[in-house]
Coordinates of C-alpha atoms and ligand atoms in Angstrom, one line a residue:
X3 CA -0.1 -0.1 0.0
X4 CA 1.4 3.4 -0.8
X5 CA 0.3 6.5 1.3
X6 CA -0.2 9.8 -0.7
X7 CA -2.4 11.7 1.5
X8 CA 0.0 12.4 4.2
X9 CA -1.9 15.5 5.5
X10 CA -5.1 13.5 6.3
X11 CA -3.8 10.6 8.4
X12 CA -5.0 10.1 12.1
X13 CA -3.6 8.3 14.9
X14 CA -4.7 4.8 14.0
X15 CA -3.1 1.9 12.8
X16 CA -2.1 1.4 9.1
X17 CA -0.6 -1.6 7.6
X18 CA 3.1 -1.4 6.9
X19 CA 5.4 -4.0 5.1
X20 CA 7.2 -5.5 7.7
X21 CA 7.5 -5.9 11.6
X22 CA 10.0 -7.4 14.0
X23 CA 10.1 -10.3 16.5
X24 CA 12.5 -11.6 18.9
X25 CA 11.7 -14.6 21.2
X26 CA 13.0 -15.0 24.7
X27 CA 13.2 -18.9 25.6
X28 CA 15.1 -20.9 28.1
X29 CA 16.4 -17.5 29.8
X30 CA 17.9 -16.0 26.5
X31 CA 17.1 -13.9 23.9
X32 CA 17.2 -15.3 20.2
X33 CA 17.9 -13.5 16.9
X34 CA 15.7 -10.6 15.6
X35 CA 13.3 -11.9 12.9
X36 CA 11.5 -9.8 10.3
X37 CA 8.0 -10.7 9.1
X38 CA 5.1 -9.5 7.1
X39 CA 2.6 -11.3 9.0
X40 CA 0.3 -8.9 11.4
X41 CA -0.5 -11.7 13.4
X42 CA 0.7 -13.6 16.6
X43 CA 0.3 -17.3 17.4
X44 CA -0.6 -17.5 20.9
X45 CA -1.2 -20.5 23.2
X46 CA -4.5 -20.4 24.9
X47 CA -2.9 -20.1 28.3
X48 CA -0.4 -17.4 27.3
X49 CA 0.3 -15.1 30.4
X50 CA -0.7 -11.9 28.4
X51 CA -4.1 -13.3 27.7
X52 CA -4.8 -14.1 31.3
X53 CA -2.6 -12.1 33.7
X54 CA -1.9 -9.0 31.6
X55 CA 1.9 -9.7 31.2
X56 CA 2.3 -7.1 28.4
X57 CA 4.3 -3.8 28.5
X58 CA 4.9 -1.7 25.5
X59 CA 6.6 1.7 24.4
X60 CA 5.8 4.5 22.1
X61 CA 8.3 6.8 20.2
X62 CA 8.4 8.2 16.9
X63 CA 10.6 8.8 13.5
X64 CA 10.7 12.2 12.4
X65 CA 11.7 13.2 8.8
X66 CA 13.1 16.6 8.6
X67 CA 13.3 19.3 5.7
X68 CA 16.6 17.6 5.0
X69 CA 15.0 14.4 4.4
X70 CA 17.1 12.8 7.1
X71 CA 15.4 10.4 9.6
X72 CA 15.7 11.2 13.2
X73 CA 14.9 9.2 16.4
X74 CA 14.0 11.2 19.8
X75 CA 15.7 10.0 23.1
X76 CA 15.1 6.4 22.1
X77 CA 17.5 5.3 24.9
X78 CA 15.0 6.7 27.3
X79 CA 12.3 4.5 25.9
X80 CA 14.6 1.5 26.2
X81 CA 15.3 2.5 29.9
X82 CA 11.6 2.9 30.6
X83 CA 11.0 -0.5 29.0
X84 CA 13.6 -2.3 31.3
X85 CA 11.8 -0.6 34.3
X86 CA 8.4 -1.8 33.3
X87 CA 9.7 -5.4 32.5
X88 CA 11.2 -5.7 35.9
X89 CA 8.0 -4.1 37.3
X90 CA 5.8 -7.1 36.1
X91 CA 8.6 -9.7 36.1
X92 CA 9.4 -9.9 32.5
X93 CA 12.8 -10.3 31.0
X94 CA 14.6 -7.0 30.3
X95 CA 15.3 -6.1 26.9
X96 CA 18.9 -5.5 26.5
X97 CA 19.5 -1.6 25.3
X98 CA 21.4 -3.0 22.3
X99 CA 18.5 -5.3 21.2
X100 CA 16.1 -2.7 21.6
X101 CA 18.2 -0.4 19.4
X102 CA 18.9 -2.9 16.5
X103 CA 15.2 -3.6 16.6
X104 CA 13.8 0.0 16.4
X105 CA 16.6 1.3 14.0
X106 CA 15.7 -1.9 11.7
X107 CA 12.0 -1.6 11.7
X108 CA 12.2 2.2 10.7
X109 CA 14.5 1.2 7.8
X110 CA 12.5 -1.7 6.5
X111 CA 9.6 0.6 6.6
X112 CA 11.1 3.6 4.7
X113 CA 8.2 4.3 2.6
X114 CA 5.9 4.8 5.5
X115 CA 7.8 7.5 7.1
X116 CA 5.9 10.7 6.5
X117 CA 7.6 13.4 4.6
X118 CA 8.3 16.7 6.6
X119 CA 5.6 19.3 6.8
X120 CA 2.4 17.3 7.1
X121 CA 2.3 17.1 10.9
X122 CA 2.5 13.3 10.6
X123 CA 5.2 11.0 11.8
X124 CA 6.3 7.3 12.0
X125 CA 5.1 5.8 15.3
X126 CA 7.3 2.9 16.6
X127 CA 5.5 0.6 19.0
X128 CA 7.7 -2.0 20.7
X129 CA 5.8 -4.5 23.0
X130 CA 6.6 -7.4 25.1
X131 CA 4.1 -10.2 25.9
X132 CA 4.3 -13.4 28.1
X133 CA 3.9 -16.2 25.6
X134 CA 4.4 -19.4 27.9
X135 CA 1.2 -21.1 29.2
X136 CA 0.6 -20.8 33.0
X137 CA -2.7 -21.4 34.6
X138 CA -1.6 -20.2 38.2
X139 CA -0.9 -16.5 38.6
X140 CA 3.0 -16.4 38.0
X141 CA 5.1 -15.1 35.2
X142 CA 5.6 -16.9 31.9
X143 CA 8.7 -18.7 31.0
X144 CA 8.7 -17.6 27.3
X145 CA 8.2 -14.1 25.8
X146 CA 7.9 -12.3 22.5
X147 CA 9.2 -8.9 21.9
X148 CA 7.6 -7.4 18.7
X149 CA 8.2 -3.9 17.1
X150 CA 5.8 -2.7 14.5
X151 CA 5.4 0.8 13.0
X152 CA 2.7 2.8 11.8
X153 CA 2.4 6.3 10.2
X154 CA 0.3 8.4 12.4
X155 CA -1.1 12.1 12.6
X156 CA -1.9 14.0 15.8
X157 CA -3.4 12.1 18.7
X158 CA -5.8 14.9 19.6
X159 CA -7.5 15.4 16.5
X160 CA -6.7 19.0 15.6
X161 CA -2.9 18.8 16.5
X162 CA -1.7 21.8 18.4
X163 CA -5.1 23.0 19.2
X164 CA -6.5 23.6 22.6
X165 CA -8.8 20.9 23.9
X166 CA -11.3 20.7 26.9
X167 CA -10.9 17.8 29.4
X168 CA -12.8 16.5 32.4
X169 CA -11.5 15.9 35.9
X170 CA -12.2 12.3 36.6
X171 CA -13.1 11.3 40.2
X172 CA -15.2 8.1 39.5
X173 CA -12.4 6.1 38.2
X174 CA -8.6 5.7 38.9
X175 CA -6.0 4.6 36.4
X176 CA -3.5 3.5 38.8
X177 CA -3.1 2.7 42.4
X178 CA -0.5 4.6 44.6
X179 CA 1.6 1.4 44.9
X180 CA 0.4 -0.2 41.9
X181 CA 1.8 -0.4 38.1
X182 CA 1.1 3.2 37.2
X183 CA 4.6 4.3 36.6
X184 CA 5.2 1.3 34.2
X185 CA 3.9 1.2 30.6
X186 CA 1.8 -1.9 31.2
X187 CA -1.4 -2.7 29.2
X188 CA -3.3 -3.3 32.2
X189 CA -3.3 0.4 33.1
X190 CA -4.7 1.3 29.7
X191 CA -7.7 -1.2 30.3
X192 CA -8.2 0.4 33.7
X193 CA -8.5 3.9 31.9
X194 CA -10.8 2.8 29.1
X195 CA -14.2 3.7 31.0
X196 CA -13.3 7.0 32.3
X197 CA -12.0 8.0 28.8
X198 CA -15.4 6.8 27.2
X199 CA -17.3 8.8 29.6
X200 CA -14.9 11.9 29.1
X201 CA -15.5 11.3 25.2
X202 CA -19.3 11.0 25.5
X203 CA -19.6 14.1 27.3
X204 CA -17.7 16.0 24.5
X205 CA -14.2 16.2 26.4
X206 CA -10.8 15.0 24.8
X207 CA -9.8 13.1 27.7
X208 CA -9.9 12.8 31.3
X209 CA -7.8 14.1 34.1
X210 CA -6.8 11.5 36.7
X211 CA -6.5 12.5 40.5
X212 CA -4.3 10.6 42.8
X213 CA -6.1 7.5 43.8
X214 CA -5.7 7.7 47.6
X215 CA -7.0 11.4 48.4
X216 CA -8.4 12.6 45.1
X217 CA -6.6 15.9 46.1
X218 CA -3.8 16.1 43.7
X219 CA -3.4 15.9 39.8
X220 CA -2.0 12.8 38.3
X221 CA -2.1 12.9 34.4
X222 CA -4.2 13.7 31.5
X223 CA -5.2 10.3 30.0
X224 CA -2.3 8.8 28.0
X225 CA -0.2 12.1 28.9
X226 CA 1.4 13.8 31.5
X227 CA 0.2 17.2 32.9
X228 CA 2.1 20.4 33.1
X229 CA 0.9 23.9 34.0
X230 CA 2.6 27.3 33.6
X231 CA 2.2 30.0 36.5
X232 CA 4.2 33.1 35.8
X233 CA 7.7 32.0 34.8
X234 CA 7.2 28.6 36.4
X235 CA 6.7 25.3 34.8
X236 CA 5.0 22.9 37.1
X237 CA 4.2 19.4 36.8
X238 CA 3.1 16.5 39.2
X239 CA 5.4 14.4 41.2
X240 CA 3.3 11.1 41.9
X241 CA 4.5 7.7 42.1
X242 CA 1.4 6.3 40.0
X243 CA 2.0 8.3 36.6
X244 CA 4.0 7.3 33.8
X245 CA 7.2 9.4 33.7
X246 CA 7.1 11.1 30.4
X247 CA 9.8 11.5 28.1
X248 CA 8.2 14.5 26.6
X249 CA 7.8 16.1 30.1
X250 CA 11.3 15.5 31.1
X251 CA 12.5 17.0 28.0
X252 CA 10.1 19.9 28.3
X253 CA 11.4 20.5 31.9
X254 CA 14.9 20.9 30.3
X255 CA 13.7 23.1 27.5
X256 CA 11.7 25.4 30.3
X257 CA 14.8 25.5 32.4
X258 CA 17.0 26.5 29.3
X259 CA 14.5 29.3 28.4
X260 CA 15.3 30.7 32.1
X261 CA 12.0 29.4 33.6
X262 CA 11.7 27.9 37.2
X263 CA 11.0 24.3 37.0
X264 CA 8.7 22.6 39.9
X265 CA 8.1 18.9 40.0
X266 CA 5.8 18.4 43.0
X267 CA 2.2 17.4 43.8
X268 CA -0.3 19.6 42.6
X269 CA -3.5 20.2 44.6
X270 CA -6.4 20.2 42.5
X271 CA -7.4 23.6 44.1
X272 CA -4.3 25.3 42.6
X273 CA -5.8 24.9 38.9
X274 CA -7.3 28.4 39.6
X275 CA -3.9 29.9 39.7
X276 CA -2.3 28.7 36.5
X277 CA -2.1 30.9 33.4
X278 CA -1.8 27.9 30.9
X279 CA -2.1 24.3 31.2
X280 CA -1.2 21.4 28.8
X281 CA -0.8 17.7 28.1
X282 CA 2.2 16.2 26.9
X283 CA 3.4 12.8 25.6
X284 CA 4.9 11.1 22.4
X285 CA 1.4 10.9 20.9
X286 CA 0.0 13.9 22.2
X287 CA 3.1 16.1 21.6
X288 CA 2.1 19.4 23.4
X289 CA -1.7 19.8 23.5
X290 CA -2.8 22.9 25.1
X291 CA -5.7 22.6 27.5
X292 CA -8.5 25.3 26.8
X293 CA -10.6 24.4 29.9
X294 CA -10.9 21.7 32.6
X295 CA -14.4 20.8 34.1
X296 CA -15.1 19.4 37.2
X297 CA -18.2 17.3 36.5
X298 CA -19.1 16.9 40.0
X299 CA -18.9 20.6 41.3
X300 CA -19.5 22.1 37.6
X301 CA -16.5 24.3 38.3
X302 CA -14.9 25.3 35.1
X303 CA -11.3 26.4 34.8
X304 CA -10.7 28.3 31.8
X305 CA -7.1 29.1 30.3
X306 CA -7.5 30.2 26.8
X307 CA -10.4 30.7 24.2
X308 CA -11.1 29.1 20.9
X309 CA -8.2 27.9 19.0
X310 CA -5.4 29.9 20.2
X311 CA -2.8 28.3 22.8
X312 CA -1.1 30.3 25.4
X313 CA 2.4 31.9 24.5
X314 CA 4.4 29.5 26.8
X315 CA 2.7 26.3 25.5
X316 CA 3.4 27.6 21.9
X317 CA 7.0 28.4 22.6
X318 CA 7.8 25.1 24.0
X319 CA 5.8 23.2 21.3
X320 CA 7.8 24.8 18.6
X321 CA 11.2 24.5 20.4
X322 CA 10.5 20.7 20.9
X323 CA 9.2 20.0 17.6
X324 CA 11.8 22.0 15.9
X325 CA 14.5 19.9 17.5
X326 CA 12.7 16.6 16.6
X327 CA 12.7 17.6 12.9
X328 CA 16.1 19.3 12.9
X329 CA 15.0 22.7 12.4
X330 CA 16.8 23.7 15.7
X331 CA 20.3 22.5 16.6
X332 CA 20.2 19.5 19.0
X333 CA 22.1 20.9 21.9
X334 CA 20.8 18.4 24.3
X335 CA 22.2 15.5 22.4
X336 CA 18.5 13.9 22.2
X337 CA 18.6 13.0 18.4
X338 CA 19.9 9.9 16.7
X339 CA 19.9 9.5 12.9
X340 CA 18.6 6.4 11.2
X341 CA 20.6 6.0 8.1
Ligands
LIG24 N1 1.4 9.2 30.4 C1 0.9 8.0 29.9 C2 -0.1 7.2 30.7 C3 1.2 7.6 28.5 O1 0.9 6.5 28.1 C4 2.2 8.3 27.8 C5 2.7 7.9 26.8 O2 3.6 7.3 26.7 C6 2.6 9.4 28.4 C7 2.3 9.7 29.8 C8 3.5 10.3 27.6 O3 5.0 9.7 27.7 P1 6.0 10.1 26.8 O4 6.2 11.4 26.8 O5 7.3 9.3 27.1 O6 5.4 9.4 25.4
LIG25 C1 2.5 7.4 23.6 O1 2.3 8.8 23.5 O2 3.5 7.2 22.9 C2 1.6 6.7 24.1 O3 1.8 5.5 24.4 C3 0.1 7.1 24.2 C4 -0.7 6.1 23.8 C5 -1.2 4.8 24.8 C6 -1.4 6.1 22.5

């Protein structure tokens, strides 16, 4: 299949040519295999089917004006996948194996990397599943590491345009001492009901609060939350949110722009003090938030009007995306080229 309408692709699965597989058996990783099959053969008692032994990552390949293909901080995704694997007793994917797999999958799907200028990128999705059969609750003895790619447009439909989100008090995505800091499939299953309710009520996503007290902000659906107050970038500290690589980068960019950076618990009440707020992540990039609604109290926190994002969100967005596409020099050493 050839894609020509790059400007109109959404954040959805599109078939590409090949994906990558690597099996872990008898305590060791095998060789990387390339396949054109979109399917996996599973045992009916595979632990991924019953006990949620599944972790994943998400990163993107960006094509610049110079036609070069860049990856953004892939090593941070590799490290996070190691932490996730440890967290639910799966074998760690060595950094070198992760690197070989993601560089290879991009190279073998070269024609699916969106050209510069359409707001589209090649999304890379590494995942690790428990393959071996178990009926008792225990980790599998065999695993499969898969990496596929798919060209994507913006996660939130209008790209860099403000969205409205809803505070979620009815559901928790993750427990304080649970698996929220790992990129484990089960966390996303736990988020589906609240996301559906947010979408059904006309919101782009839900804003999770801390599960224990419902007093502090956790994260914004599949993205981290940040706020701007004067010259300060503030983002929640919590052990149940996913440590976002985008957020980590924005903290560095904000600090480089002369802003103060605060990484600390954010009480919900503080929402009325912020000048701008946003969601950030690989898929979401930076999504400015226009208003946050609390459906229980009907309280509305408004940050901007119409389609115009605040100045700091806009500045951070351009800095980040210009580094990712090579329009700004990579002074932080975040970029690797796929040649
Ligand atoms: N929070 C959750 C729950 C996510 O799924 C993601 C996406 O990976 C993020 C935050 C953002 O993380 P990153 O910036 O590393 O993509
Ligand atoms: C990402 O930002 O890469 C994510 O993983 C979000 C998502 C679950 C679609």
